mmCIF file of C-alpha atoms and ligand atoms in Angstrom:
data_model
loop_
_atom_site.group_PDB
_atom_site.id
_atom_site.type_symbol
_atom_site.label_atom_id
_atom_site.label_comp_id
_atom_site.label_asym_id
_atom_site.label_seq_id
_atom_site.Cartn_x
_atom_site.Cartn_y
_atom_site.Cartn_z
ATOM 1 C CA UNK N 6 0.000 0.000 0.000
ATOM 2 C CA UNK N 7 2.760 2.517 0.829
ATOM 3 C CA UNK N 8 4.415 1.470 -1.950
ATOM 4 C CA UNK N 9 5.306 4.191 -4.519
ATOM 5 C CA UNK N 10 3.865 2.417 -7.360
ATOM 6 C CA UNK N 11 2.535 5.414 -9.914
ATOM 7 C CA UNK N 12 -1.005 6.023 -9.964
ATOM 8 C CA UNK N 13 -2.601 6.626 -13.419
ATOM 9 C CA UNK N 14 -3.381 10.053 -13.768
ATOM 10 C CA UNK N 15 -6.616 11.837 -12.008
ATOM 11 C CA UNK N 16 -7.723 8.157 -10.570
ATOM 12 C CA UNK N 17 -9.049 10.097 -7.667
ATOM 13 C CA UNK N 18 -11.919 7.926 -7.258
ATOM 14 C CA UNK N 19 -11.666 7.864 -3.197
ATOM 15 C CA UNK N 20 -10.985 4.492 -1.583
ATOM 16 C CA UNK N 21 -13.103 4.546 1.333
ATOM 17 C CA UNK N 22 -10.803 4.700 4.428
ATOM 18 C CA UNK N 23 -9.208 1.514 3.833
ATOM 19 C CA UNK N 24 -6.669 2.077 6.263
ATOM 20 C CA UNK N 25 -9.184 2.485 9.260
ATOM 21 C CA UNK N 26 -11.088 -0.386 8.540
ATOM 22 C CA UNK N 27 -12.652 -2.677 11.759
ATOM 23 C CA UNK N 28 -11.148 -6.195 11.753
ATOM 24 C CA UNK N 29 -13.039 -8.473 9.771
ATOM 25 C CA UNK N 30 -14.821 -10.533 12.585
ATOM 26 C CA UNK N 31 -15.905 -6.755 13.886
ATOM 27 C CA UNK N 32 -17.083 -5.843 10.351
ATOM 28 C CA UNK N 33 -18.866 -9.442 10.303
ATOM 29 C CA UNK N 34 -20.978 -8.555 13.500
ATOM 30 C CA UNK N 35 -21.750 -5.186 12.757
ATOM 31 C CA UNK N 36 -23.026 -6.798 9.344
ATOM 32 C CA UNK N 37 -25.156 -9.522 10.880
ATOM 33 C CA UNK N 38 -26.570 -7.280 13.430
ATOM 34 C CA UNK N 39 -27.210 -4.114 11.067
ATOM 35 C CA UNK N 40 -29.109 -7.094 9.193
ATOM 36 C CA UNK N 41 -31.071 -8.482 12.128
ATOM 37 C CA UNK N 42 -32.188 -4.338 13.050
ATOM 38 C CA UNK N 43 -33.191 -4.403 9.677
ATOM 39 C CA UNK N 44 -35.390 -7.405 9.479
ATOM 40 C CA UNK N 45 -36.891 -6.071 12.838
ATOM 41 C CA UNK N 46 -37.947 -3.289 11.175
ATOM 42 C CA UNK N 47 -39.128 -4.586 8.182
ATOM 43 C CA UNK N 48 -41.466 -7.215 10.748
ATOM 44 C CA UNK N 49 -42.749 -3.522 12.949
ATOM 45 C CA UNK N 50 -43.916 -1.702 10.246
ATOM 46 C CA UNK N 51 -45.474 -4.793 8.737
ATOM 47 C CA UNK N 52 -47.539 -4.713 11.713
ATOM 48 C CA UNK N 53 -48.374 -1.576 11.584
ATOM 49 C CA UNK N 54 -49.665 -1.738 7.815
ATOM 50 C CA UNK N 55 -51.642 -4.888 8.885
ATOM 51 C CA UNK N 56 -53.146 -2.834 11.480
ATOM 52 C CA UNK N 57 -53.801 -0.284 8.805
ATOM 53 C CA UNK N 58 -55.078 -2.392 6.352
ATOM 54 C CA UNK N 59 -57.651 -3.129 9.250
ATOM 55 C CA UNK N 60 -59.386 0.060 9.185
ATOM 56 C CA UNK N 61 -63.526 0.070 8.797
ATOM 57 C CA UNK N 62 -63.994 -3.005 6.364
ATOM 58 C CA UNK N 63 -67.195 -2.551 4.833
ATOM 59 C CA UNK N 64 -70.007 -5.622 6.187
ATOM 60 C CA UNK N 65 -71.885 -7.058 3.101
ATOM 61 C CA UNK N 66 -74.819 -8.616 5.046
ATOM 62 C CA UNK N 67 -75.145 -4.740 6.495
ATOM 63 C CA UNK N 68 -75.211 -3.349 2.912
ATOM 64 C CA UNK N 69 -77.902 -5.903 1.773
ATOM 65 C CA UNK N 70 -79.837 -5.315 5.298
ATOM 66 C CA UNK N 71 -81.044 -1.833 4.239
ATOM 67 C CA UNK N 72 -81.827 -3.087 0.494
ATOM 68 C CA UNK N 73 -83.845 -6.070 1.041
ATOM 69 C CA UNK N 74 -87.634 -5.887 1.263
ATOM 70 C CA UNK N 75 -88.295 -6.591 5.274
ATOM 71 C CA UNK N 76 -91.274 -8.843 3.937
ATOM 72 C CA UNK N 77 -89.478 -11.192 1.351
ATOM 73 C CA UNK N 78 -86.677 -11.871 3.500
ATOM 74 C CA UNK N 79 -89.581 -12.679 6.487
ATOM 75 C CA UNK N 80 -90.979 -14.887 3.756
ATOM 76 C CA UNK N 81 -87.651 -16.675 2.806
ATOM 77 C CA UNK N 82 -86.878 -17.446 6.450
ATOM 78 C CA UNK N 83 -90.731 -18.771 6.383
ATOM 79 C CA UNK N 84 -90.484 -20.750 3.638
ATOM 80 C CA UNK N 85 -87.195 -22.121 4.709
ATOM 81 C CA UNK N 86 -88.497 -23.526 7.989
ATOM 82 C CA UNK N 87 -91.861 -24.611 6.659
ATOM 83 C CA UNK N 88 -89.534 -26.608 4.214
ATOM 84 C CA UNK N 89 -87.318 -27.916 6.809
ATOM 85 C CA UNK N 90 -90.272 -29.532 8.092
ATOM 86 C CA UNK N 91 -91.830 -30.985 5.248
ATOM 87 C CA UNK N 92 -88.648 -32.671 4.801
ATOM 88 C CA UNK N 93 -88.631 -33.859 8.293
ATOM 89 C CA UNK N 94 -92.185 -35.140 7.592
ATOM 90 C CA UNK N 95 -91.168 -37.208 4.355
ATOM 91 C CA UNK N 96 -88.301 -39.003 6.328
ATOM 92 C CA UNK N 97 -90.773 -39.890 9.242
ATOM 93 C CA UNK N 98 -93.221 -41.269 6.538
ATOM 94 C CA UNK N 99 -90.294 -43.596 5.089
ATOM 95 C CA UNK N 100 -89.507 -44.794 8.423
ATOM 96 C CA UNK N 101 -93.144 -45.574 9.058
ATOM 97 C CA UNK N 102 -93.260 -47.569 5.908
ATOM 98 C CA UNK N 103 -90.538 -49.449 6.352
ATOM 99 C CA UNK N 104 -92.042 -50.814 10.036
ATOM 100 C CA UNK N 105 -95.216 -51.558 8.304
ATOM 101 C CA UNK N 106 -93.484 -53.646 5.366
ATOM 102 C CA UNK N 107 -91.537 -55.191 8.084
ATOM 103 C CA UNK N 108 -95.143 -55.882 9.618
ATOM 104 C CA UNK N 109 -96.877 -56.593 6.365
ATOM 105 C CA UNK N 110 -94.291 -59.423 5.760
ATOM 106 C CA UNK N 111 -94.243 -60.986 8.898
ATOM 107 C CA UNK N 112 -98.473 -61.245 8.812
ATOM 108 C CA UNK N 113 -98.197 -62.690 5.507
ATOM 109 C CA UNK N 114 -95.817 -65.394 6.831
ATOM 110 C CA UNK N 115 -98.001 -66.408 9.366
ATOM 111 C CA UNK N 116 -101.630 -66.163 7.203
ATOM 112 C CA UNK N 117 -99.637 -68.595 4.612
ATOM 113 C CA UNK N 118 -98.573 -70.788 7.423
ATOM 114 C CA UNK N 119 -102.290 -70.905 8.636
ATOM 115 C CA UNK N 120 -103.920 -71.632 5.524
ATOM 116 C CA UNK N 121 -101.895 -74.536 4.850
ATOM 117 C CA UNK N 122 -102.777 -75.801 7.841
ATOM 118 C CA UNK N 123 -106.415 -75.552 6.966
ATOM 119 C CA UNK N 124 -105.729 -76.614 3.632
ATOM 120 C CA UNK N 125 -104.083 -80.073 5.696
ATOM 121 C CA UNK N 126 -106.811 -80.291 7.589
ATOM 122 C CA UNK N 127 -109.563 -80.249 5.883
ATOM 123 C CA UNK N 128 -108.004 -82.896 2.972
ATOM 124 C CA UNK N 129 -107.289 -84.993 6.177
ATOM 125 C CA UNK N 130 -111.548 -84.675 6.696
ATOM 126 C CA UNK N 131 -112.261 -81.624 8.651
ATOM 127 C CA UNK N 132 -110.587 -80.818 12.205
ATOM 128 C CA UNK N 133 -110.790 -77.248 12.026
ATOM 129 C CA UNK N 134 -111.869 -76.236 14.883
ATOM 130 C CA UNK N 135 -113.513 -72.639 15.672
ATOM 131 C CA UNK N 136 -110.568 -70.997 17.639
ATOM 132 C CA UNK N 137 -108.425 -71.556 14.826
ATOM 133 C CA UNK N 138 -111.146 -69.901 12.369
ATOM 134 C CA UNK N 139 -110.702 -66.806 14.211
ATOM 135 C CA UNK N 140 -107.217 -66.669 14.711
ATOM 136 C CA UNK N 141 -106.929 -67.017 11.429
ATOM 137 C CA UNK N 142 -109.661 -63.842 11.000
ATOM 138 C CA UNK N 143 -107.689 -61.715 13.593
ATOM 139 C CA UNK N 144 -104.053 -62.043 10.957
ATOM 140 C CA UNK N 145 -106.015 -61.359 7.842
ATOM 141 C CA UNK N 146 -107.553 -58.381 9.635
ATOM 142 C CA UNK N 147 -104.113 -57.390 11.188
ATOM 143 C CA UNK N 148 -102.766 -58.053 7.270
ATOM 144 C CA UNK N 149 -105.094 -56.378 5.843
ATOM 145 C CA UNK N 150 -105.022 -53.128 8.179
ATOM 146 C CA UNK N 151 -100.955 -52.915 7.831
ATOM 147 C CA UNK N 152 -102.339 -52.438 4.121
ATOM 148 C CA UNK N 153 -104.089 -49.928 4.575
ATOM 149 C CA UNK N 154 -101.872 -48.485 6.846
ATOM 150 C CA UNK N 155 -98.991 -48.222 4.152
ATOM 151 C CA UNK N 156 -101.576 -47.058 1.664
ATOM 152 C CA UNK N 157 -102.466 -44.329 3.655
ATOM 153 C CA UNK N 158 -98.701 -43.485 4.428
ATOM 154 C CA UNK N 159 -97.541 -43.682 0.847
ATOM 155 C CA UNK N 160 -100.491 -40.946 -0.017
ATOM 156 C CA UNK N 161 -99.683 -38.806 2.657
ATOM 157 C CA UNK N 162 -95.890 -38.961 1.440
ATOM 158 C CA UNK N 163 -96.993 -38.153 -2.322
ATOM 159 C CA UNK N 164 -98.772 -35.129 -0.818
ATOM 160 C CA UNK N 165 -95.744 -34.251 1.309
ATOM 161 C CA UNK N 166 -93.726 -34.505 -1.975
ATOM 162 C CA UNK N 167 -95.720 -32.492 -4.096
ATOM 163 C CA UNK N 168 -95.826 -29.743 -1.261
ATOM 164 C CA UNK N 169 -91.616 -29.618 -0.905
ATOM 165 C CA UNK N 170 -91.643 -29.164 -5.205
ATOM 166 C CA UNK N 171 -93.977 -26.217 -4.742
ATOM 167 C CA UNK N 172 -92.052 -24.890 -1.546
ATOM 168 C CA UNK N 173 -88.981 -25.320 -3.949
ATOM 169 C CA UNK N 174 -90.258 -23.724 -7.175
ATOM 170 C CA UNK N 175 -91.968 -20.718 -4.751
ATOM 171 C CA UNK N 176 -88.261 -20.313 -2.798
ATOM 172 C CA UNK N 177 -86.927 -20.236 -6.074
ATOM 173 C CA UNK N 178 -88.946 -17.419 -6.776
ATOM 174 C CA UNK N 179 -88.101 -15.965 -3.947
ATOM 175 C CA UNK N 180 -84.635 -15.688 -4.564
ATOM 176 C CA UNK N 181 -84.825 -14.178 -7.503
ATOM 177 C CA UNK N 182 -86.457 -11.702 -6.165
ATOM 178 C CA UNK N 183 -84.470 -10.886 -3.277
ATOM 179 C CA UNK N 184 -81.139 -11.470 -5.908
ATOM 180 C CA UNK N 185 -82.663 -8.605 -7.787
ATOM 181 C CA UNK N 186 -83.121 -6.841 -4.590
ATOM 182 C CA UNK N 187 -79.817 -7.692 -3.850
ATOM 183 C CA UNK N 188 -77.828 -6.685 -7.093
ATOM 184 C CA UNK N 189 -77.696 -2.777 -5.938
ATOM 185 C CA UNK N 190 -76.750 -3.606 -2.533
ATOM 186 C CA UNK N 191 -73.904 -5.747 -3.640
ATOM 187 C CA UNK N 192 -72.738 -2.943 -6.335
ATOM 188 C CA UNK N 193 -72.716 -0.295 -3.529
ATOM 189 C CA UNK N 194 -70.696 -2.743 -1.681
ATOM 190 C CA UNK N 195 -67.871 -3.239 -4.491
ATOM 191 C CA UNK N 196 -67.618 0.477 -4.606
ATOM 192 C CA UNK N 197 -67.771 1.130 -0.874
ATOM 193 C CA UNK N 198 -64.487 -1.807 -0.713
ATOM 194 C CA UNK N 199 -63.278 0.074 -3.664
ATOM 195 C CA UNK N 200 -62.794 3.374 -2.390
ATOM 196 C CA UNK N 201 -61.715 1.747 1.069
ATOM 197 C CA UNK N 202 -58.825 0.208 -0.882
ATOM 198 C CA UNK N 203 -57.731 3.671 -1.892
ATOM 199 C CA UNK N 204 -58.450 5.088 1.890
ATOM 200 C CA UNK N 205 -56.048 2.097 3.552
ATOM 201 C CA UNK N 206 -53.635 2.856 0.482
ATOM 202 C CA UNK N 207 -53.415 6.302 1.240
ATOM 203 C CA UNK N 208 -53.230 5.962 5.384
ATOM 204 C CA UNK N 209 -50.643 3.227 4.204
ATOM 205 C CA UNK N 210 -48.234 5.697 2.065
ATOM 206 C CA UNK N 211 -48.897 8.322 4.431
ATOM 207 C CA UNK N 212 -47.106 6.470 7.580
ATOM 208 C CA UNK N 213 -44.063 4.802 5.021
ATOM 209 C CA UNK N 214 -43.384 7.396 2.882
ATOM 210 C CA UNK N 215 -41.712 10.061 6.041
ATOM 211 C CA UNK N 216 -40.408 6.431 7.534
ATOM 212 C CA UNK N 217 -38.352 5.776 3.773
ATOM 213 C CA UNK N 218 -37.710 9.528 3.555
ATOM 214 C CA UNK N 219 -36.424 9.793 6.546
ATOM 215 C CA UNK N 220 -34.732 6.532 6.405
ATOM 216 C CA UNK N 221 -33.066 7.978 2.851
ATOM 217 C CA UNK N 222 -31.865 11.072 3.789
ATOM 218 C CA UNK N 223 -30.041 9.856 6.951
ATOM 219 C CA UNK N 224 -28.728 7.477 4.518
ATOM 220 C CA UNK N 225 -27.290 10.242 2.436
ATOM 221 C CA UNK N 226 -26.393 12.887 4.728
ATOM 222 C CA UNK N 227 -24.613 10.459 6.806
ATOM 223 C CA UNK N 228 -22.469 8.919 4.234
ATOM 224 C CA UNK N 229 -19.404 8.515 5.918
ATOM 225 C CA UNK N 230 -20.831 7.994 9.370
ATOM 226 C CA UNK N 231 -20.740 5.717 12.094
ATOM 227 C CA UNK N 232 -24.390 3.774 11.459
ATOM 228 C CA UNK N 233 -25.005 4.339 8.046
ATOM 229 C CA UNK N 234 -25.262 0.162 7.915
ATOM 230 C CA UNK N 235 -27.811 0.887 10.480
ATOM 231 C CA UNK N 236 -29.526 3.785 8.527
ATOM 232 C CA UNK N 237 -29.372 1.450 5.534
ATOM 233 C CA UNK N 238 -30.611 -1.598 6.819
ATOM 234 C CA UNK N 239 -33.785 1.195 8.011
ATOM 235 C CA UNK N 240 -33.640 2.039 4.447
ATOM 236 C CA UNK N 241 -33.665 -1.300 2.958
ATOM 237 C CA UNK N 242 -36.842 -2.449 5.181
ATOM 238 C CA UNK N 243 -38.465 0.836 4.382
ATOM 239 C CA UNK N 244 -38.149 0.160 0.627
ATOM 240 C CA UNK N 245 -39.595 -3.482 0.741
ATOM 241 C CA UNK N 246 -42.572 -2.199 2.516
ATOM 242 C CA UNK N 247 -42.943 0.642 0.303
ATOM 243 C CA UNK N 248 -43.012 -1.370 -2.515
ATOM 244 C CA UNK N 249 -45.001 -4.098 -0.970
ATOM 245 C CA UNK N 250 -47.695 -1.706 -0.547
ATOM 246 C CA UNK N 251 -47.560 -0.110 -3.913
ATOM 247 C CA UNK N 252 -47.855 -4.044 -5.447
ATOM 248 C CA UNK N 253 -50.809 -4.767 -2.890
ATOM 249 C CA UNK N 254 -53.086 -1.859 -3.514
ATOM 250 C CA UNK N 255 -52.031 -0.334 -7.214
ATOM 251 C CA UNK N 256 -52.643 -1.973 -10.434
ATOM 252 C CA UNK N 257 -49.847 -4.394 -11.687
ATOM 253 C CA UNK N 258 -48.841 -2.734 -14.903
ATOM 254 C CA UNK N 259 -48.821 0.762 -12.768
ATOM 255 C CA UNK N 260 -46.207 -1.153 -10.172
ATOM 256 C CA UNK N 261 -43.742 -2.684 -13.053
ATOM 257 C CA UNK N 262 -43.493 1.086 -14.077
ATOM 258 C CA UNK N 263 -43.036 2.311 -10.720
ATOM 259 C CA UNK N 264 -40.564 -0.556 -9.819
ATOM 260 C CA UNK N 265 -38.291 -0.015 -13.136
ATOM 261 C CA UNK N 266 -38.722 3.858 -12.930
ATOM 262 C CA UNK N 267 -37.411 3.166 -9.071
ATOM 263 C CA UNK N 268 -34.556 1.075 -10.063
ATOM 264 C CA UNK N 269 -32.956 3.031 -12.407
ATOM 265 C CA UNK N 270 -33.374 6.495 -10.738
ATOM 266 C CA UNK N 271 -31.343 4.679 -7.892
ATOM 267 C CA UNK N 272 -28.761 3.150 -10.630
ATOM 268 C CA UNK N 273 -28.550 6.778 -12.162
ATOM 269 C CA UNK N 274 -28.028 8.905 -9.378
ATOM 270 C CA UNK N 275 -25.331 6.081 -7.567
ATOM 271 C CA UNK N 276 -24.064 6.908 -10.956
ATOM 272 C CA UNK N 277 -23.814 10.466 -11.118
ATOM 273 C CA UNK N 278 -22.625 10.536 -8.015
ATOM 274 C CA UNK N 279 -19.744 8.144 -8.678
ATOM 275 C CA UNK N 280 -18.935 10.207 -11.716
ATOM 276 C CA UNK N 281 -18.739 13.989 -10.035
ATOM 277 C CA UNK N 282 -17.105 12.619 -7.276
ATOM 278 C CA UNK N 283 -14.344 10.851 -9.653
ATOM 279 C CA UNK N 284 -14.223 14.235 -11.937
ATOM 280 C CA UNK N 285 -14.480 16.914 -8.995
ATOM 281 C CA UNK N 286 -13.811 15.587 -5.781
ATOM 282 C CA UNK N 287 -15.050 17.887 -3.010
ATOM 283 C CA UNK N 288 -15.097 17.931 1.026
ATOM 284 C CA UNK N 289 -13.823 14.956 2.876
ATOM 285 C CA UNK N 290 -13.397 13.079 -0.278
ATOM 286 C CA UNK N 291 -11.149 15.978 -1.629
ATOM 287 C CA UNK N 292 -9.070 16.450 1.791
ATOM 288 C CA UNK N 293 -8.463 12.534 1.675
ATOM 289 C CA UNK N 294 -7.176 12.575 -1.636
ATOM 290 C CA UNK N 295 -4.705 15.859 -1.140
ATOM 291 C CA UNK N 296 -3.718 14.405 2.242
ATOM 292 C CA UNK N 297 -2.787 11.327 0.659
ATOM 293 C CA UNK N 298 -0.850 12.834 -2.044
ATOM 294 C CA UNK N 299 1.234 14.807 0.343
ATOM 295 C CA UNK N 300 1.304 11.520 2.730
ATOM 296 C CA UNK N 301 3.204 9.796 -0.248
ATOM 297 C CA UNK N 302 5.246 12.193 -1.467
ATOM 298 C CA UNK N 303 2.640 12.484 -4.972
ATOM 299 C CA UNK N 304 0.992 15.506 -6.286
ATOM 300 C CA UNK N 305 -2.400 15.041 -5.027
ATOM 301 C CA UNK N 306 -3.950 15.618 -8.514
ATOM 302 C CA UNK N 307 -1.975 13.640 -11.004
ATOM 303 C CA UNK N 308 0.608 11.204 -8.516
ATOM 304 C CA UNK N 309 3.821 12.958 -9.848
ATOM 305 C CA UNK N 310 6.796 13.255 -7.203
ATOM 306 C CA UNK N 311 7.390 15.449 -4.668
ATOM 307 C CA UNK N 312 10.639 15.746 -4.192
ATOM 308 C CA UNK N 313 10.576 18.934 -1.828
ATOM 309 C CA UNK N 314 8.876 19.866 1.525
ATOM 310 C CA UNK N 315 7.774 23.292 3.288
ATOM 311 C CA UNK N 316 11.200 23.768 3.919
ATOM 312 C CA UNK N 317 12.396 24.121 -0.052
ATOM 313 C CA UNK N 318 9.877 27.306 -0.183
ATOM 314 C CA UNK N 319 7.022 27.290 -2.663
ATOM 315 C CA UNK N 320 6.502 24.772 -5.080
ATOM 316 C CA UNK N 321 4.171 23.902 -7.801
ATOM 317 C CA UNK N 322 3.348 20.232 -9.388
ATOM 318 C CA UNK N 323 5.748 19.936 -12.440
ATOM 319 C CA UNK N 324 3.823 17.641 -14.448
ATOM 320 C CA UNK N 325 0.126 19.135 -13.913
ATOM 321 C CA UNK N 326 1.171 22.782 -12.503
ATOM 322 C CA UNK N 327 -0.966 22.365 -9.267
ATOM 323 C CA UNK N 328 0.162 24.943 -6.636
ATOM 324 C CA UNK N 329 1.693 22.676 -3.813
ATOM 325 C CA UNK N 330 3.384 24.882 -1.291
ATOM 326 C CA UNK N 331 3.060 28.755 -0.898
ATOM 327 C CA UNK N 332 3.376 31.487 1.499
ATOM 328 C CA UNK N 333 1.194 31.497 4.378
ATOM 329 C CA UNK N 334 -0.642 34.938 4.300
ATOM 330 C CA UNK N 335 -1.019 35.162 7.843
ATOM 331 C CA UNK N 336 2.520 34.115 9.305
ATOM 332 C CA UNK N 337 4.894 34.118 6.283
ATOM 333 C CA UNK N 338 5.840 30.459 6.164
ATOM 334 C CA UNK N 339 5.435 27.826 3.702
ATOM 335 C CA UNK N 340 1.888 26.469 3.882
ATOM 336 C CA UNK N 341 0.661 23.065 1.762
ATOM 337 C CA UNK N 342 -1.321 24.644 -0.730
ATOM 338 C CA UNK N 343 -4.103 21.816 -0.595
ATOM 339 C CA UNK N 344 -4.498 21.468 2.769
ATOM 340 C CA UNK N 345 -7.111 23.638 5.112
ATOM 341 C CA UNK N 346 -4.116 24.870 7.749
ATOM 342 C CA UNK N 347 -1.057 25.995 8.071
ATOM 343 C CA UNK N 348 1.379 23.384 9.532
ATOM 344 C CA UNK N 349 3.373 26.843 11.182
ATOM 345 C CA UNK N 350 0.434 29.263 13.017
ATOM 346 C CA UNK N 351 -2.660 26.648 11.993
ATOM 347 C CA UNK N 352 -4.225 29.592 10.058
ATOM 348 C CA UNK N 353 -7.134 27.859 7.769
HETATM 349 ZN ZN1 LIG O 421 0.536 17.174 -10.458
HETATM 350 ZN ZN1 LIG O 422 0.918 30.200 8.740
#
């Protein structure tokens, strides 16, 4: 590094204070932890947008409540219980016919059974007594009534059935007519979550953009100082969340502008920067590079020799004609010409 190896001419691009730099392991901490403040940051004011983005959500079934006709919607829920129970019904009725098939078979078992025995009997010449004539009766009239019975049950189920297809076709109806009904409400409703979307976009951008701002110009004011990794990582978190918001609530083809225009305003003023600061170094960046150049015995502007000090009297670069040394104005000595004092009586 101290080696007097020429410099090409006017490479003043600054090297950033190499010779002060932390030890690596140092540099490696401050790294991971400028990082970890970062990602902290970027998780707070992610809750804080949530938090935002929770602001008055608009309630459909309130937006329907004051369109909907008081008496259709009495006559849906009517309908919809009346229904409910002729449903009910229709399963009871299947159950009940199932029993009485159950039944039905069982009493035919036992009339077949009987008649055979009187069938027996009377090719054996006539034993049939009385008792068994009206047992016999009493299971053709319980046979017969279980008939009847299912009859009756497989009417009333036909009814039933024909009473849920009109409560169908009617609710049907109804729903139509409360859709209609409902068609406003749910337009107001789009619009109402519309405009929201803009509200919670604009509460959003209102709380990030002085966070980024703020985050940006401590960035660049503080360019050389002691947390810029800190103000940076602030900086870094800001930006995702900035243009996490911007992707969330504007339209995609407005965001891939946005996000290109973004990038390369960034890439062209790092470049500018780099460029002016390479062609006309200024401040700290300037009194680095002249303190250098006297520090190695270079002219500060173009790296050519120095072979004399203050002592030698004035002196001016030969190969560029920069003024290197000249009479102090205040005490009389040799001064550096490029630097702010006066190595004699400190005048600046
Ligand atoms: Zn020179
Ligand atoms: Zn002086």
């Amino acid at each position: 590094m101290s080696q007097a190896s020429p410099v090409a001419p006017h490479s003043v691009v600054p090297e950033p204070a190499r010779e002060r730099r932390a030890p690596f392991l140092l540099r490696a901490l401050i790294l991971v932890l400028s990082l970890a403040a970062g990602l902290l940051a970027l998780w707070l004011l992610g809750f804080v947008l949530d938090d935002i983005g929770d602001i008055d959500r608009p309630n459909l079934a309130s937006f329907e409540h004051g369109a909907l006709e008081p008496a259709l919607v009495a006559a849906e829920g009517e309908q919809q219980r009346t229904l409910a129970a002729v449903v009910r019904d229709i399963g009871r009725q299947h159950e009940i016919q199932a029993g009485l098939r159950a039944s039905i078979d069982n009493a035919r078992g036992t009339l077949e059974q009987m008649l055979e025995v009187r069938r027996l009997a009377l090719e054996k010449g006539g034993d049939w007594q009385e008792a068994e004539g009206a047992a016999l009766a009493t299971a053709q009239q319980r046979f017969l009534s279980s008939q009847d019975q299912l009859d009756e049950s497989i009417e009333l189920t036909a009814s039933l059935e024909q009473r849920r297809h009109e409560l169908t076709a009617s609710m049907a109806d109804l729903l139509q007519r409360l859709d209609v009904q409902r068609e406003p409400a749910r337009a107001e409703y789009q619009r109402a979550l519309k405009s929201r979307e803009y509200r919670v976009a604009a509460f959003k951008l209102a709380f990030l953009l002085p966070v980024f701002l703020a985050a940006a110009w401590l960035v660049a004011r503080r360019r050389r100082g002691l947390y810029r990794p800190l103000f940076l990582s602030f900086l870094l978190a800001a930006t995702w969340q900035l243009g996490a918001v911007i992707h969330q609530h504007f339209p995609a083809e407005f965001f891939k502008y946005l996000a290109l225009g973004a990038g390369l305003a960034v890439v062209v003023a790092f470049l500018v920067a780099l460029l002016r600061s390479a062609a006309r170094p200024s401040g700290a960046v300037l009194l680095k590079r002249n303190r250098e150049g006297y520090r190695r015995w270079e002219c500060p502007s173009c790296a050519f020799p120095i072979r004399t000090g203050t002592e030698a009297g004035p002196a001016t670069c030969a190969a560029c004609g920069l003024q290197l040394y000249h009479e102090c104005a205040s005490c009389g000595a040799t001064r550096h010409s490029q630097l702010p004092h006066c190595e004699a009586c400190g005048a600046s």
